[in-house]
Coordinates of C-alpha atoms in Angstrom, one line a residue:
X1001 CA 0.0 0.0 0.0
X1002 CA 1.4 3.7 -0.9
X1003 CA 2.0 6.0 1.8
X1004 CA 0.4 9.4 1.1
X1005 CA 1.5 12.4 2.1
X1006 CA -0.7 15.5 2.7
X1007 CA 2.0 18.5 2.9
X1008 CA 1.1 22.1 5.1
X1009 CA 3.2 25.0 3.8
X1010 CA 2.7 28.1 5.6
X1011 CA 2.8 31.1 4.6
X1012 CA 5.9 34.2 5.9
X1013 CA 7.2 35.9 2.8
X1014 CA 11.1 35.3 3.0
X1015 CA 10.8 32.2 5.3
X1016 CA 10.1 30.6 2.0
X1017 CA 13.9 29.9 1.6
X1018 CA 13.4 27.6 4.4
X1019 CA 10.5 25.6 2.9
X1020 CA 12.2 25.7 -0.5
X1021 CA 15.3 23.7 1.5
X1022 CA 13.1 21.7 3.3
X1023 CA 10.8 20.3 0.2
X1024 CA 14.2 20.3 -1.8
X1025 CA 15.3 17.6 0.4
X1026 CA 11.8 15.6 0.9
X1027 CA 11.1 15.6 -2.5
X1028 CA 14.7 14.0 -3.2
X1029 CA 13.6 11.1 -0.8
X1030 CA 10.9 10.3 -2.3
X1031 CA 12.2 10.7 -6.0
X1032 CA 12.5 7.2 -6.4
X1033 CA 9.8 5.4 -4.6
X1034 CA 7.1 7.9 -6.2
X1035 CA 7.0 6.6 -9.5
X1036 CA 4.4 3.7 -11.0
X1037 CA 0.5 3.6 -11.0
X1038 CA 0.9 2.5 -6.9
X1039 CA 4.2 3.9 -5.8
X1040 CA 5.4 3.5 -1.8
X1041 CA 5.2 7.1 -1.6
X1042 CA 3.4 10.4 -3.2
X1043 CA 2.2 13.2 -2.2
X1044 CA -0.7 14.0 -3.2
X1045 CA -2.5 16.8 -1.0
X1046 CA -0.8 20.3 -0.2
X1047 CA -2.4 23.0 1.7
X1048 CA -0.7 26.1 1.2
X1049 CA -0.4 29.9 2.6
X1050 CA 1.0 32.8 1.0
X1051 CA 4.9 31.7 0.3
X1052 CA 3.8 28.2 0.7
X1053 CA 1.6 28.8 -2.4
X1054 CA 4.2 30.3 -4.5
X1055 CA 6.6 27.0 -3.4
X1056 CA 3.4 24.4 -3.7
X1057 CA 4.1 25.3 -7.6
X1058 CA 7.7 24.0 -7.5
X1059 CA 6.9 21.1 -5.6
X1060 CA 4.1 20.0 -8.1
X1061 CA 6.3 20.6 -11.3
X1062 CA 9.2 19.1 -9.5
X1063 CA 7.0 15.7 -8.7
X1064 CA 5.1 15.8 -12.0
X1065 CA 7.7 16.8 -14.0
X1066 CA 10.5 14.7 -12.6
X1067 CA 12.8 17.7 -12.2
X1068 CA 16.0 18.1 -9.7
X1069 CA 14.2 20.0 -7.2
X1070 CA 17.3 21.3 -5.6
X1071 CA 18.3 23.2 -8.5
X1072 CA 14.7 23.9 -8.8
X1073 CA 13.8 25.6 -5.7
X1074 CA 17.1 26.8 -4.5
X1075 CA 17.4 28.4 -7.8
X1076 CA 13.6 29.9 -7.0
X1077 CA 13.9 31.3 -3.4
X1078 CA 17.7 32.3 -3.0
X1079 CA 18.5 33.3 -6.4
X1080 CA 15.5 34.6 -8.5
X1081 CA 13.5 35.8 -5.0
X1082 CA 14.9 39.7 -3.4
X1083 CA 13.4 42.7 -2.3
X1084 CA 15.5 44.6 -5.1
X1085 CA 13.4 42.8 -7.9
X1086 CA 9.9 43.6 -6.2
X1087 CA 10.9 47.2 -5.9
X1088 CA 11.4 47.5 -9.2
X1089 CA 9.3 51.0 -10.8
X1090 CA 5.9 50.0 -10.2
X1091 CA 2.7 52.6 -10.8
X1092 CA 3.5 53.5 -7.1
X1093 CA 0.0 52.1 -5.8
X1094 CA 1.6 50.0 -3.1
X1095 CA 5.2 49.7 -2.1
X1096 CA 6.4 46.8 -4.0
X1097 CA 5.7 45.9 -7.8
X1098 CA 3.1 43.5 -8.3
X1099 CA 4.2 43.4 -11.6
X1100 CA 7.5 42.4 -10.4
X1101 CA 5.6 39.4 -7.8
X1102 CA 3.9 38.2 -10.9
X1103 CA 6.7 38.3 -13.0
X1104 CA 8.6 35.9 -9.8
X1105 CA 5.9 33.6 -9.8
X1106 CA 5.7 33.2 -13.9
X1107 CA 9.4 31.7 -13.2
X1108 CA 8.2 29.3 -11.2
X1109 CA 6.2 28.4 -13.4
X1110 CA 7.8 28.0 -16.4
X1111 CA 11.8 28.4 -15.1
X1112 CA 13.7 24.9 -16.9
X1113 CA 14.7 22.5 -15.3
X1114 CA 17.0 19.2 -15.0
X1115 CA 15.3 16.2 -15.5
X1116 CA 15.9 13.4 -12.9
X1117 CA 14.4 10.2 -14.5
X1118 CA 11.4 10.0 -11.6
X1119 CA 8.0 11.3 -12.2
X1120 CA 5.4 10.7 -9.9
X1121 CA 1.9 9.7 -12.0
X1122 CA -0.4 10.4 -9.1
X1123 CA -2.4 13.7 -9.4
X1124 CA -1.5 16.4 -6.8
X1125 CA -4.2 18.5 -5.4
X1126 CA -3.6 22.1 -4.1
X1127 CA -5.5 24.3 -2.0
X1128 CA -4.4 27.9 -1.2
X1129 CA -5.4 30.2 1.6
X1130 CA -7.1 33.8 0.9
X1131 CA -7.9 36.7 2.8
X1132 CA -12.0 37.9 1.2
X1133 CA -11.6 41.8 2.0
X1134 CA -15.4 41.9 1.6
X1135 CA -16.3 39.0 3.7
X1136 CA -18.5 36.2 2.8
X1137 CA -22.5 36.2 5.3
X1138 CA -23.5 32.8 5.5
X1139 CA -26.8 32.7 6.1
X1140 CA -27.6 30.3 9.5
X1141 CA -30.0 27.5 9.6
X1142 CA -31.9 29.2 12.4
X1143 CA -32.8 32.4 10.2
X1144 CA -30.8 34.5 12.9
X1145 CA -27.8 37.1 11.9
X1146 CA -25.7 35.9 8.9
X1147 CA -22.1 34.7 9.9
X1148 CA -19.3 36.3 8.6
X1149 CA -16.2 34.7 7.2
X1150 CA -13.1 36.6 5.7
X1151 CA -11.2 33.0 5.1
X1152 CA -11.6 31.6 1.7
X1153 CA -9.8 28.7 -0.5
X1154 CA -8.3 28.2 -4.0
X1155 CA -8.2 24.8 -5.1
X1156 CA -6.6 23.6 -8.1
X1157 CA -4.9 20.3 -9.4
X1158 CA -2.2 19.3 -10.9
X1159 CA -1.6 16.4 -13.4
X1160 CA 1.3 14.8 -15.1
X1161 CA 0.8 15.5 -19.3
X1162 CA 3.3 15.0 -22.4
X1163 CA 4.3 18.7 -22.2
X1164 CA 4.7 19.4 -18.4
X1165 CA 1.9 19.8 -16.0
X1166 CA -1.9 20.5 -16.9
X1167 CA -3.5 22.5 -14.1
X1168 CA -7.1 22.6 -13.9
X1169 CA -9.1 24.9 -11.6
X1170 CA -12.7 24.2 -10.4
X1171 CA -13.7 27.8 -10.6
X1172 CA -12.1 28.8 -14.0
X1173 CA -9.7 30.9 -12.4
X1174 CA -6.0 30.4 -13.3
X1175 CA -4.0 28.5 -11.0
X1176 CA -1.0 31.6 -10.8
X1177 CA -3.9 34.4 -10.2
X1178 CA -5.0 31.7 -7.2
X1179 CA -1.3 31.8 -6.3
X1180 CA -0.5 35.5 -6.6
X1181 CA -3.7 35.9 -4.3
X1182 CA -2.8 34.2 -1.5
X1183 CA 0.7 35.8 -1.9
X1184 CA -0.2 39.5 -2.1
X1185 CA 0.7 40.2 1.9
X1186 CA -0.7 43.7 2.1
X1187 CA 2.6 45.1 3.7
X1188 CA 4.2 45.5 0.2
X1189 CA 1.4 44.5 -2.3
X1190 CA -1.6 45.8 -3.4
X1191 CA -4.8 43.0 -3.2
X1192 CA -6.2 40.9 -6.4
X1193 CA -9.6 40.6 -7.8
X1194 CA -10.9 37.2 -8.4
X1195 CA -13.8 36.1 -9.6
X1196 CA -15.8 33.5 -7.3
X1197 CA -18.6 30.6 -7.9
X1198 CA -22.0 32.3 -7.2
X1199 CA -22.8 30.8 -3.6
X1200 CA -26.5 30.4 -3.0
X1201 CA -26.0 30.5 0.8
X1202 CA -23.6 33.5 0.7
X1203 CA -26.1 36.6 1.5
X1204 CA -23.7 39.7 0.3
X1205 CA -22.7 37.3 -2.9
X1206 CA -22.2 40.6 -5.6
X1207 CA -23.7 41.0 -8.8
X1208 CA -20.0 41.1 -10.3
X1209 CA -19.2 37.9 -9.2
X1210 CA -15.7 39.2 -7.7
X1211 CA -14.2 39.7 -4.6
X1212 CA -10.6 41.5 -3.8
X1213 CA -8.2 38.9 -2.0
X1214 CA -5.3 39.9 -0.1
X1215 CA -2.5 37.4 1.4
X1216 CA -4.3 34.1 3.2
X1217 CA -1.4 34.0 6.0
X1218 CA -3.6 36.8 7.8
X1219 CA -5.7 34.4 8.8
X1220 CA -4.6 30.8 8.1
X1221 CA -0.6 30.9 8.2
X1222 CA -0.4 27.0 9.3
X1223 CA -3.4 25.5 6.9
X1224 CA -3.2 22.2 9.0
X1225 CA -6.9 22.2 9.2
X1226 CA -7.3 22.8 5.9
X1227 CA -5.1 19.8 4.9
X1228 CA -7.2 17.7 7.2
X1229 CA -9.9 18.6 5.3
X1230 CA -9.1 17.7 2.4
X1231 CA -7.5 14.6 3.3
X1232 CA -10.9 13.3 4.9
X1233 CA -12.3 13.9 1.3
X1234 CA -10.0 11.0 -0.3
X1235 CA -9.2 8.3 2.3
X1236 CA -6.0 6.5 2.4
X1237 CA -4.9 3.6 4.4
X1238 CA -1.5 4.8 5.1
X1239 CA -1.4 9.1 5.2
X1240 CA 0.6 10.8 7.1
X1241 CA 0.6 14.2 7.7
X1242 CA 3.7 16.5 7.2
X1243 CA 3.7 20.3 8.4
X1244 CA 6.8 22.5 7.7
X1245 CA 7.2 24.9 10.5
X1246 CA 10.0 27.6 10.2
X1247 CA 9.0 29.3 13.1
X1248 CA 8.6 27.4 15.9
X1249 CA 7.8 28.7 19.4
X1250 CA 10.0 27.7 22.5
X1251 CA 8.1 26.6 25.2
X1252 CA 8.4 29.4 28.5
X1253 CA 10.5 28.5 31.2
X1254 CA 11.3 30.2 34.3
X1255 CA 9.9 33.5 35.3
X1256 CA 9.6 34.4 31.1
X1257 CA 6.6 36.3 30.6
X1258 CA 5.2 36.0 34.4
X1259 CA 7.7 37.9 36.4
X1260 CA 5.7 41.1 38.0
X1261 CA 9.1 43.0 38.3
X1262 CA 9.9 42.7 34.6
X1263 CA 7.0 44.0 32.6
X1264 CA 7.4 43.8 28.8
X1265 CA 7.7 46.6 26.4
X1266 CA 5.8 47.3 23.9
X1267 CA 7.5 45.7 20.8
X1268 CA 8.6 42.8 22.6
X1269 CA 4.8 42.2 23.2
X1270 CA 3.9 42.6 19.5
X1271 CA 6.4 40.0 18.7
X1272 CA 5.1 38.1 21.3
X1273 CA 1.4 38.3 20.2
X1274 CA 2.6 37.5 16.6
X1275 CA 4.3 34.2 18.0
X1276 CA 1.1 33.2 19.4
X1277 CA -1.0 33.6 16.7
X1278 CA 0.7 31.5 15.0
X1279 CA 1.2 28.9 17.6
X1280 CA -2.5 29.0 18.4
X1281 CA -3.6 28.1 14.9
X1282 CA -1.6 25.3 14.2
X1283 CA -2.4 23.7 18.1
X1284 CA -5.6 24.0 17.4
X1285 CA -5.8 21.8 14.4
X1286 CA -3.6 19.3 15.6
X1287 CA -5.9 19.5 18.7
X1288 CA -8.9 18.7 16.9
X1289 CA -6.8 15.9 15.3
X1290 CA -5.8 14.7 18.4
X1291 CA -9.5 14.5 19.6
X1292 CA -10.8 12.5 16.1
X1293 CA -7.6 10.2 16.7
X1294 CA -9.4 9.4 20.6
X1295 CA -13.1 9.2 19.3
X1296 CA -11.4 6.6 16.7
X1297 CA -9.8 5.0 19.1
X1298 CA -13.0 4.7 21.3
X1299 CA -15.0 3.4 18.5
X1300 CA -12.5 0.6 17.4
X1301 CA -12.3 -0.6 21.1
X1302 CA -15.6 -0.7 21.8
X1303 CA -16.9 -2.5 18.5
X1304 CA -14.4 -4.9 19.6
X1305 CA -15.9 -5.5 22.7
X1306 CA -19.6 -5.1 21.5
X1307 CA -18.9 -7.7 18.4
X1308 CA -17.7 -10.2 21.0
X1309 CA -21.2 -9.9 23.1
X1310 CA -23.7 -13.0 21.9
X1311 CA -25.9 -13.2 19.0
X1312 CA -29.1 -11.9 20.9
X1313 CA -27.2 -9.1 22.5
X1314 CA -25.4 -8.2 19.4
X1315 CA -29.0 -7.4 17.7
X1316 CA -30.2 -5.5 20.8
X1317 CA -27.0 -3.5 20.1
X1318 CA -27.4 -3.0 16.4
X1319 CA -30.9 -2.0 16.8
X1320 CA -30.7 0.4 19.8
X1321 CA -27.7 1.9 17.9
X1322 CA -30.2 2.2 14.4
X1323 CA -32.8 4.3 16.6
X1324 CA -29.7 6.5 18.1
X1325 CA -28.2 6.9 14.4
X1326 CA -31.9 7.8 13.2
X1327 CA -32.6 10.3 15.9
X1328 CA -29.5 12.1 15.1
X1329 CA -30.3 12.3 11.5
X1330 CA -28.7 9.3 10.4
X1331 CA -28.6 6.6 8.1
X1332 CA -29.2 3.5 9.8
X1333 CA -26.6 0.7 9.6
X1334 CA -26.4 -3.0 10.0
X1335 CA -22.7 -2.7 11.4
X1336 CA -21.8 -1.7 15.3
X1337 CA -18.7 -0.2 14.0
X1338 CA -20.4 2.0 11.5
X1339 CA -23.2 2.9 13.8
X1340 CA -20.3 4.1 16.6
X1341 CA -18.7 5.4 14.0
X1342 CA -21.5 7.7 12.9
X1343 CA -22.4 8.5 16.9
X1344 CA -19.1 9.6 17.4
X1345 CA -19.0 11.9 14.3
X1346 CA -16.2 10.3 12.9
X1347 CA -17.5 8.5 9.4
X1348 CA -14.6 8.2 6.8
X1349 CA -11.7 9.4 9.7
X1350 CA -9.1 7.6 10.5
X1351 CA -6.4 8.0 13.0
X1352 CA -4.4 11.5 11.5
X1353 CA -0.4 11.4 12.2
X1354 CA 1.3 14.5 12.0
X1355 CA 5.0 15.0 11.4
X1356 CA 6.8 18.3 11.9
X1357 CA 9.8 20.1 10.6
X1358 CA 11.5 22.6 12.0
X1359 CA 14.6 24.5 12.6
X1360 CA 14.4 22.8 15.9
X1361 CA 15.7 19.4 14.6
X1362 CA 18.9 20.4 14.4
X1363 CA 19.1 23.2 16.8
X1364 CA 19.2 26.6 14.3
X1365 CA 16.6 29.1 13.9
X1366 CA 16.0 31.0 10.5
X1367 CA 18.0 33.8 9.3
X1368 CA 15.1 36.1 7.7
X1369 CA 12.8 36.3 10.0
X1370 CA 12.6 40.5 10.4
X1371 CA 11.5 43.2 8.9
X1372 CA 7.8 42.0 8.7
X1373 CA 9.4 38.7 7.7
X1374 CA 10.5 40.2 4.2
X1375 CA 14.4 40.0 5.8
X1376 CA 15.7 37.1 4.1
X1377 CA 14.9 38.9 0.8
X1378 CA 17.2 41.3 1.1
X1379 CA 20.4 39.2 1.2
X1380 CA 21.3 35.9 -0.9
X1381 CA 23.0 35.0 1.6
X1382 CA 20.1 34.7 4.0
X1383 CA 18.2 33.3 2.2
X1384 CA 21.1 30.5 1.1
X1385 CA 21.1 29.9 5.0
X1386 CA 17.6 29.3 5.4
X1387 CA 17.6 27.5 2.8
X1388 CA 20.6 24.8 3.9
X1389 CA 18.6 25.3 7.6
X1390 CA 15.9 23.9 5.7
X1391 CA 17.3 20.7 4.1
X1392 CA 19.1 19.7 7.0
X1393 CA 16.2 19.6 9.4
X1394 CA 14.9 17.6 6.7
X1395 CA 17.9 14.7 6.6
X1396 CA 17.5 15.1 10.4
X1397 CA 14.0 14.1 10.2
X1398 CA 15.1 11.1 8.0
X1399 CA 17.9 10.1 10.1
X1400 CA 14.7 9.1 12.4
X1401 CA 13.5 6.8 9.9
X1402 CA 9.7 8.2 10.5
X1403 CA 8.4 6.8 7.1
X1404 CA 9.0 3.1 8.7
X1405 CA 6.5 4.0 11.3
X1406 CA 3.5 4.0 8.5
X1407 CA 4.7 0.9 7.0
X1408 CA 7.9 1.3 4.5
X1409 CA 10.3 -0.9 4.1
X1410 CA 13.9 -0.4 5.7
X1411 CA 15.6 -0.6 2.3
X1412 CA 13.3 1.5 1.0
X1413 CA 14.2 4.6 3.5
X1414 CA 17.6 3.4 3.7
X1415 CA 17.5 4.6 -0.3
X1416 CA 15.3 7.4 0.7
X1417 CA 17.9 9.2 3.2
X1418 CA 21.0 8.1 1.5
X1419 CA 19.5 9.8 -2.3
X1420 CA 18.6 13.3 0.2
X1421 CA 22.4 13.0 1.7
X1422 CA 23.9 12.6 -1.7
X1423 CA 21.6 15.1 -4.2
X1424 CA 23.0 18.1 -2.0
X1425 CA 25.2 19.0 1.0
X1426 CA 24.1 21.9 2.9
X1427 CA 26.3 24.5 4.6
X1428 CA 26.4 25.5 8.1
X1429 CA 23.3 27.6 8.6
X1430 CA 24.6 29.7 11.2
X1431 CA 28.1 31.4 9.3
X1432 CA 25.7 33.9 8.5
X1433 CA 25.5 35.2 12.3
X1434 CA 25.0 38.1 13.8
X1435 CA 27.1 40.3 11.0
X1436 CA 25.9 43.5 9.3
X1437 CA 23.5 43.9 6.3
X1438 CA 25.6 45.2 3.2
X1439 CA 25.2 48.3 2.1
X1440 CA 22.9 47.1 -0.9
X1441 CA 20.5 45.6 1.2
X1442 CA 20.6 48.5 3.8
X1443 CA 19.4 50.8 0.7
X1444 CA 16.6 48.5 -0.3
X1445 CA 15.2 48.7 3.5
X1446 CA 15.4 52.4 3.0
X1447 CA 13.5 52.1 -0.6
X1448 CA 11.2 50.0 1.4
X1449 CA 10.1 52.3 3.9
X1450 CA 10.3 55.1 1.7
X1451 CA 8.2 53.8 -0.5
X1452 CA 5.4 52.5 2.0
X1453 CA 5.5 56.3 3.3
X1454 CA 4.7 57.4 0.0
X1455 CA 2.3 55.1 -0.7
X1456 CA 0.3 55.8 2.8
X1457 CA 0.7 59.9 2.4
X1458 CA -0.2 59.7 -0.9
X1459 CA -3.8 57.4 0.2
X1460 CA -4.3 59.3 3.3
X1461 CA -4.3 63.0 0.8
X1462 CA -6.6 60.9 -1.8
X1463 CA -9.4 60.2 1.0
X1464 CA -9.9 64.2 2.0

């Protein structure tokens, strides 16, 4: 049985370098054992954010395409990728070229490549977080106030073809307008219009059909929840979950953050709150996972037992389950598993294991994260570091032989690990230190913030 992986990529502009290293390395592992109608490993779900959208593309064409995605995706996200190219003369709208970030993800796209040999054959599909500036009213079932949702998805997928990869979209958008949406973080880049399915239950649906869409990391930067989704859509027998997590949060020891004689400032409790937004999200969906993993658990134990009871108590059971099932809106069942099963809420879940990667694996942290996370793109050199951070947290995760856990074979990630050591050696992530920005990139911060004082005088005089 093949082993399917459902990948998260979050979103944080410049921490892309760390993803790019990071997928460079998993999608070398599984290069080999990908291939054939049922392979030991594909991927075949990715929920993306932002970045993580802009990278999903890379992966897919690197999978589908059988293309070396370490020249790929390094070539992506340290060379191509800087904060000199997306200030490039714009119309002056918003502080960073749009034309510029579409022009970046167009190379993605279509950048050549080198072929490797392996293709993977099974379909990948893609969903992308948005941001809905307008907001979507759902109307309730109980007539009362609408609910309002500002979160919205992009799906697309991907499929092998004779002349690359054929993406098709269930809304008739292009996939790189989906892409460039969820990327468009609203510190540099002005929002996209999309158009949108007309939704029936949607109350403030517009006659135009479209909706401006700003960066999805405002809301979902860890689409773990999202991938879930998804993944309870097509069931697999072995899928394992993998988040990429550039940012993790250190646990508080000590007196940190509960010391009454050392009250924080002010900016270290922004980057503080930031932290824990992102923390928050991400616990909770593995929390929800956690409690569909127990209600599973509950249900398989006590079919077990129930099954065992005698033929007359069996049937009492079955039937006193149909009339629960039934009152709860159910179809009835014949099975005691199924009827638990649909008691408990958990029909067509399984068990959901989750591996992260992180920075933590191997003790570094990333090299870009400041400047509203657009630091790495100021230097090559940060971003290189991320990017080596990246792949070896991933031949750290290998070195733990997780993919044996879910049922492949010891040869199998023996060839797995040994093809990730030998496609690419990474450097020491932390030569990059504590030194100084160079002068170049020290002039592109001042650009930056130049520009976004334009931008925000020249709005502010427009509204009088």
């Amino acid at each position: 049985m093949t082993i399917q992986l459902a990948l998260t990529l979050p979103g944080g502009v410049a921490l892309g370098a760390f993803e790019a290293g990071a997928l460079a390395a998993l999608v070398v592992a599984v290069g080999d054992l990908c291939e054939g109608d049922e392979p030991q490993v594909c991927v075949d779900l990715i929920g993306a954010s932002s970045a993580g959208a802009l990278t999903s593309v890379l992966v897919v064409r690197a999978l589908l395409e059988g293309l070396d995605p370490v020249d790929l995706l390094r070539r992506a996200w340290v060379e191509e990728a800087s904060l000199p190219a997306l200030l490039r003369a714009g119309p002056g709208r918003a502080p960073l070229s749009g034309a510029a970030l579409q022009r970046l993800a167009e190379t993605f796209l279509h950048a050549p490549g080198r072929p490797t040999g392996h293709r993977q054959s099974v379909p990948i599909e893609v969903s992308v977080a948005l941001t809905n500036l307008r907001g979507l009213a759902y109307r309730t079932a109980a007539g009362d106030e609408p609910i309002v949702t500002y979160l919205d998805w992009g799906d697309f997928t991907a499929e092998p073809g004779p002349g690359g990869v054929r993406f098709d979209t269930p809304s008739g958008v292009p996939m790189i307008e989906l892409v460039l949406a969820s990327a468009a973080n609203p510190v540099g880049f002005l929002p996209r219009l999309l158009t949108r399915s007309p939704d029936g239950a949607v109350e403030n649906f517009p006659g135009t059909k479209a909706f401006w869409y700003a960066d999805g990391s405002l809301l979902k930067r860890k689409p773990l929840g999202r991938t879930m989704h998804l993944a309870r859509a097509r069931p697999a027998d072995r899928r394992v979950h993998v988040v990429l997590d550039p940012l993790p949060v250190a646990v508080s020891a000590g007196r940190d953050w509960a010391d009454p004689a050392t009250p924080p400032t002010w900016l270290a409790t922004l980057r503080r709150s930031v932290q824990i937004m992102d923390a928050q999200s991400v616990l909770d969906d593995v929390r929800e996972s956690q409690e569909v993993n127990e209600r599973c658990r509950a249900v398989e134990v006590l079919a077990r037992h129930l099954e065992g009871l005698d033929e007359h108590s069996r049937e009492q059971v079955r039937a006193a389950l149909g009339r629960a099932v039934s009152e709860l809106g159910g179809a009835p069942t014949g099975d005691i598993g199924g009827a638990l099963a649909r008691a408990a809420g958990v029909v067509s879940r399984r068990e959901v294991p989750i591996e992260l990667i992180s920075p933590d694996l191997v003790g570094g942290a990333v090299a870009g994260n400041f400047l509203f996370r657009f630091g790495g793109l100021l230097d090559r050199d940060l971003r290189q570091s991320d990017f080596d951070l990246g792949y070896s947290s991933v031949l750290a995760w290998l070195d733990q032989r997780p993919l044996e856990r879910y049922g492949l074979p010891s040869d199998a990630a023996d060839k797995a690990t040994r093809a990730a050591y030998e496609a690419y050696e990474p450097g020491d992530s932390r030569r990059v230190g504590d030194r100084p920005l160079p002068w170049r990139a020290r002039f592109a911060v001042a650009r930056l913030l130049g520009r976004m004082g334009y931008v925000a005088t020249r709005d502010a005089l427009a509204r009088r």
